XYZ file of C-alpha atoms in Angstrom:
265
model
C -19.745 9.890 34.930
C -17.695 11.168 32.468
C -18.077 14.676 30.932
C -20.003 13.357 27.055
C -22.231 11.272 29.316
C -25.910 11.615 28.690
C -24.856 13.261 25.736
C -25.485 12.582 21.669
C -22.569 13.056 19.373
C -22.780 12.270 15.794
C -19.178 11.361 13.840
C -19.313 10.721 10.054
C -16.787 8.296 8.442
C -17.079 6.378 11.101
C -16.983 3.027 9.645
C -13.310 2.837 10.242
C -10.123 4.816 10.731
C -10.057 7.723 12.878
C -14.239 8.191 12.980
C -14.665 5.062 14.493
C -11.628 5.387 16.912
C -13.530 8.990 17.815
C -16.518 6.957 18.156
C -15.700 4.225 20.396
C -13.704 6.846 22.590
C -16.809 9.003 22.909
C -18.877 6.294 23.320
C -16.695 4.957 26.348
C -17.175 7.878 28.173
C -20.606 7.900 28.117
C -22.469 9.866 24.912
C -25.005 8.019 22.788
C -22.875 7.918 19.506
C -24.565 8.017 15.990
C -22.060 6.651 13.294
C -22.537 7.150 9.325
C -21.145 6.483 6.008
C -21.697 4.456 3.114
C -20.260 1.315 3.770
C -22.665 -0.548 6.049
C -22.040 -3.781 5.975
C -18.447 -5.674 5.928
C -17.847 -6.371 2.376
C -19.987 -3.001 1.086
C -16.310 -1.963 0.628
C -13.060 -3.234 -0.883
C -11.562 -1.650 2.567
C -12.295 -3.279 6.228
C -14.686 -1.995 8.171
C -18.175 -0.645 8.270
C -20.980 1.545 10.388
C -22.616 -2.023 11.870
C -19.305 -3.015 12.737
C -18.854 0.139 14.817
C -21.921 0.364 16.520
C -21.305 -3.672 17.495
C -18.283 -2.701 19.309
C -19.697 -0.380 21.031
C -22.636 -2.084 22.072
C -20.604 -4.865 23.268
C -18.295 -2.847 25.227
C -21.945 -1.679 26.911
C -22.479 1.930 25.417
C -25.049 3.288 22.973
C -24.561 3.796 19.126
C -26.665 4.014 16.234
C -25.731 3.349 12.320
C -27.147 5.606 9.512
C -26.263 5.262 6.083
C -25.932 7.997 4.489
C -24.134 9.333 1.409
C -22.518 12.933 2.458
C -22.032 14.225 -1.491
C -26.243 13.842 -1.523
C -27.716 16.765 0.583
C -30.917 14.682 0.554
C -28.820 12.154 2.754
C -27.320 15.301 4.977
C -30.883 16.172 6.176
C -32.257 12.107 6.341
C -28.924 12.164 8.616
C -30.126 14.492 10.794
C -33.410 14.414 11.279
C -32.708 10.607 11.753
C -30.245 10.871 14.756
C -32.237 13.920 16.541
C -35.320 11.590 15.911
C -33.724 8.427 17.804
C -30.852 10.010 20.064
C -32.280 13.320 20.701
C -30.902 16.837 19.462
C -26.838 16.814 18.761
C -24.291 17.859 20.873
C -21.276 17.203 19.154
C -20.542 17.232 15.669
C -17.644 15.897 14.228
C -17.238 16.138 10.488
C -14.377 13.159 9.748
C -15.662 11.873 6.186
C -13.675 12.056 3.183
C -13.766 10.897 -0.298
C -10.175 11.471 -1.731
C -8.344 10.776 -4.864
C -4.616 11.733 -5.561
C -4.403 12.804 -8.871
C -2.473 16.067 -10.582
C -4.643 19.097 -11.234
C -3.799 19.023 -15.063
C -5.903 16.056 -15.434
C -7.725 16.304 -12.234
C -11.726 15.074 -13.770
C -14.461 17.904 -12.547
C -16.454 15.174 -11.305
C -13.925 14.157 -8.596
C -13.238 17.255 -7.914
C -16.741 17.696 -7.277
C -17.449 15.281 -5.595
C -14.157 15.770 -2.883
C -15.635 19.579 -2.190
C -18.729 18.378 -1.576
C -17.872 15.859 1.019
C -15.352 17.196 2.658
C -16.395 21.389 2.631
C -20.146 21.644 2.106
C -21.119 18.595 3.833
C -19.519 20.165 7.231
C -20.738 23.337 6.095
C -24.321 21.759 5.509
C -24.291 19.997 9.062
C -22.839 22.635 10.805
C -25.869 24.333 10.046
C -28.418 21.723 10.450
C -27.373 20.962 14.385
C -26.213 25.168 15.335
C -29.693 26.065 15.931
C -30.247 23.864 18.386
C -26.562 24.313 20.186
C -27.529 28.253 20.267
C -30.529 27.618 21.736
C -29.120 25.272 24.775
C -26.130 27.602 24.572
C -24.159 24.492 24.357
C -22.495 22.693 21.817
C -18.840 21.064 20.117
C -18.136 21.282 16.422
C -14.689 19.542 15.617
C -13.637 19.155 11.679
C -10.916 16.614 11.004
C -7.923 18.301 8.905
C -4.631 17.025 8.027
C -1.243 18.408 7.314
C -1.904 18.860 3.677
C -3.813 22.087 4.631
C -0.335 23.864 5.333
C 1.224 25.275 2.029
C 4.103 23.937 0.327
C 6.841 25.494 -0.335
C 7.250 25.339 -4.706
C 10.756 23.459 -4.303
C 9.724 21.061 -1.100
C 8.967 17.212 -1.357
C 5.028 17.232 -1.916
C 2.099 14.415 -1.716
C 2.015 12.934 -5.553
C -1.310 14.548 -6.772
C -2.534 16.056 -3.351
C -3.462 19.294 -4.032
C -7.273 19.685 -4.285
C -7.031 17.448 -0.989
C -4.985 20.201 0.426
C -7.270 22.665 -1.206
C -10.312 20.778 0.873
C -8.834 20.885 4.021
C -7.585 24.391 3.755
C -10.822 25.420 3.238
C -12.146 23.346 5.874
C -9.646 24.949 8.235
C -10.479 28.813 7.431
C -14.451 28.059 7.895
C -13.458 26.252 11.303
C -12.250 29.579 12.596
C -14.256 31.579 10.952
C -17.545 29.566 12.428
C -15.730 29.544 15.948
C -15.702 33.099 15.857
C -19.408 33.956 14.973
C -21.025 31.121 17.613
C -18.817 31.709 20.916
C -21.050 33.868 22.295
C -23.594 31.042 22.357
C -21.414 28.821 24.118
C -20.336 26.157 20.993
C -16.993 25.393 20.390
C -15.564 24.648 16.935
C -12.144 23.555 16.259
C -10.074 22.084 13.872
C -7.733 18.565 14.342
C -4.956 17.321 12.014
C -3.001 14.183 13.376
C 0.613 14.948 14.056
C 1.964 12.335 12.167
C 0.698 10.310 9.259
C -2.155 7.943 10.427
C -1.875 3.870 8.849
C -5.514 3.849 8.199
C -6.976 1.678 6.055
C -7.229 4.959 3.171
C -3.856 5.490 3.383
C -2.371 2.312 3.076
C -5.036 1.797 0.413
C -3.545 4.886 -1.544
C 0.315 3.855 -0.377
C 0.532 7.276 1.394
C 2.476 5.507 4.411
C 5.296 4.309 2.002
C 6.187 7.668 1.685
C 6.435 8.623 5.436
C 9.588 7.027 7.400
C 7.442 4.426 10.011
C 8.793 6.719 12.608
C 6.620 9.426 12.138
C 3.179 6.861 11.720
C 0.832 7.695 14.171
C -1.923 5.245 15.583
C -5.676 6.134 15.704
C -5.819 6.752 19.683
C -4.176 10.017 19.393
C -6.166 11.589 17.259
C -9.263 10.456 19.660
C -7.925 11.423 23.085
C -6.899 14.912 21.066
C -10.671 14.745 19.760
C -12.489 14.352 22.998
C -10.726 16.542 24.607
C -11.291 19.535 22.050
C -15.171 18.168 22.085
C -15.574 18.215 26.071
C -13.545 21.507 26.763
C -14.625 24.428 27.611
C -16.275 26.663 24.580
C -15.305 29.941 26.086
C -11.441 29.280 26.491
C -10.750 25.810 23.782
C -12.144 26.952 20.578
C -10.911 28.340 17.385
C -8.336 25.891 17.375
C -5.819 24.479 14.325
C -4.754 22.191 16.577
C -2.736 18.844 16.013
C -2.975 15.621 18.030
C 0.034 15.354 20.050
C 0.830 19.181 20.861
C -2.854 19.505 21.554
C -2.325 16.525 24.360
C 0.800 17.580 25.819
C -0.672 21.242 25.847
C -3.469 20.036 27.758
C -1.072 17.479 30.477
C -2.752 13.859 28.887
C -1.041 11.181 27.976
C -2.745 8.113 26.529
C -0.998 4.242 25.889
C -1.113 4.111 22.310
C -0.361 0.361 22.474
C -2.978 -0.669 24.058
């Protein structure tokens, strides 16, 4: 038995990329994993991927998962979402907020309605389901928040190299970082754990090479999916009075902790 088994953990942006990596890793060690995000089926989205996808290779490597659409922007959707996953996997243990919506554009002509829409996804949606699934964690005085991040949270420097356009992403995940400590500090006492996880390199999802971010970064420094999960379920199956609070990245985090993982296979 492995330490997520009999547990349910719910990862958004899961239909490809690092939430479903974090997905099938969680679901391989034994938790019941509910997947969302908009795409559903294969060919919902000009990118690979989907939520059915996911949950079929899960099921077929013999572990549980359930697919629920859901648009994060809608807070409609954020409580359907919920109420859906308690409903057919039982209360939440773990909560990892991975959806995104991104665009790279400069903040001079940056349209409110992206702008909007980014904040919403990526701040008050893991604000909004933070809140939805803490009651519950309290009251079994047991629970794992983990918010996905990325190096665009640290601040540039005015004269350094910076991502064409990235700043309101930067701004998003700043802000994602500050309420992941902030959060960790208020709920330790009840025995949840909430961290933060950037990858250590850049990540060849299917986003990024969608946007051409991994032109920009020498192949060197690309980093595949697994690391982010093994660095993932390890903050999310650690202990919440010691491993939380956390602005951790994916490969100090492992070597930190002594695990090593074969990224090739």
């Amino acid at each position: 038995m492995g330490p997520l088994d009999g547990k349910v953990a719910l990862v958004t942006g899961a239909s490809r990329g690092i939430g479903e990596a974090i997905a099938r890793r969680f679901a391989a060690d034994g938790a019941a994993v509910a997947v969302t995000a908009r795409t559903v089926e294969e060919g919902d989205h000009q990118l690979p991927g989907s939520i059915v996808a996911t949950v079929r290779s899960i099921t077929e490597a013999g572990g549980t998962a359930l697919a629920v659409a859901a648009d994060l922007a809608r807070p409609e959707d954020r409580a359907r979402l919920v109420d859906t996953v308690e409903r057919e996997l039982g209360a939440v243990d773990v909560l990892v907020n991975n959806a995104a919506v991104t665009f790279f554009e400069p903040v001079e002509t940056f349209p409110d309605r992206r702008y909007r829409l980014m904040f919403e996804v990526q701040v008050s949606a893991p604000f909004d389901l933070a809140q939805r699934v803490l009651p519950g964690m309290r009251e079994r005085r047991r629970g794992w928040i983990l918010n996905i991040s990325s190096p665009a949270a640290i601040h540039p420097q005015p004269d350094a190299a910076f991502m064409p356009g990235g700043t309101v992403y930067g701004m998003c995940k700043a802000a994602l970082e500050r309420f992941t400590t902030g959060l960790a500090a208020e709920v330790r006492a009840y025995g949840v754990a909430v961290n933060v996880l950037s990858p250590s390199g850049l990540v060849p999802t299917p986003g990024v090479v969608h946007h051409h971010l991994d032109r920009l970064v020498p192949e060197e420094m690309h980093e595949s999916v697994e690391y982010m999960a093994e660095a993932s379920h390890a903050l999310c199956t650690g202990d919440p009075a010691t491993l939380t609070g956390r602005i951790a990245f994916s490969r100090p985090l492992l070597t930190e902790l002594g695990l090593a993982i074969d990224a090739s296979a």
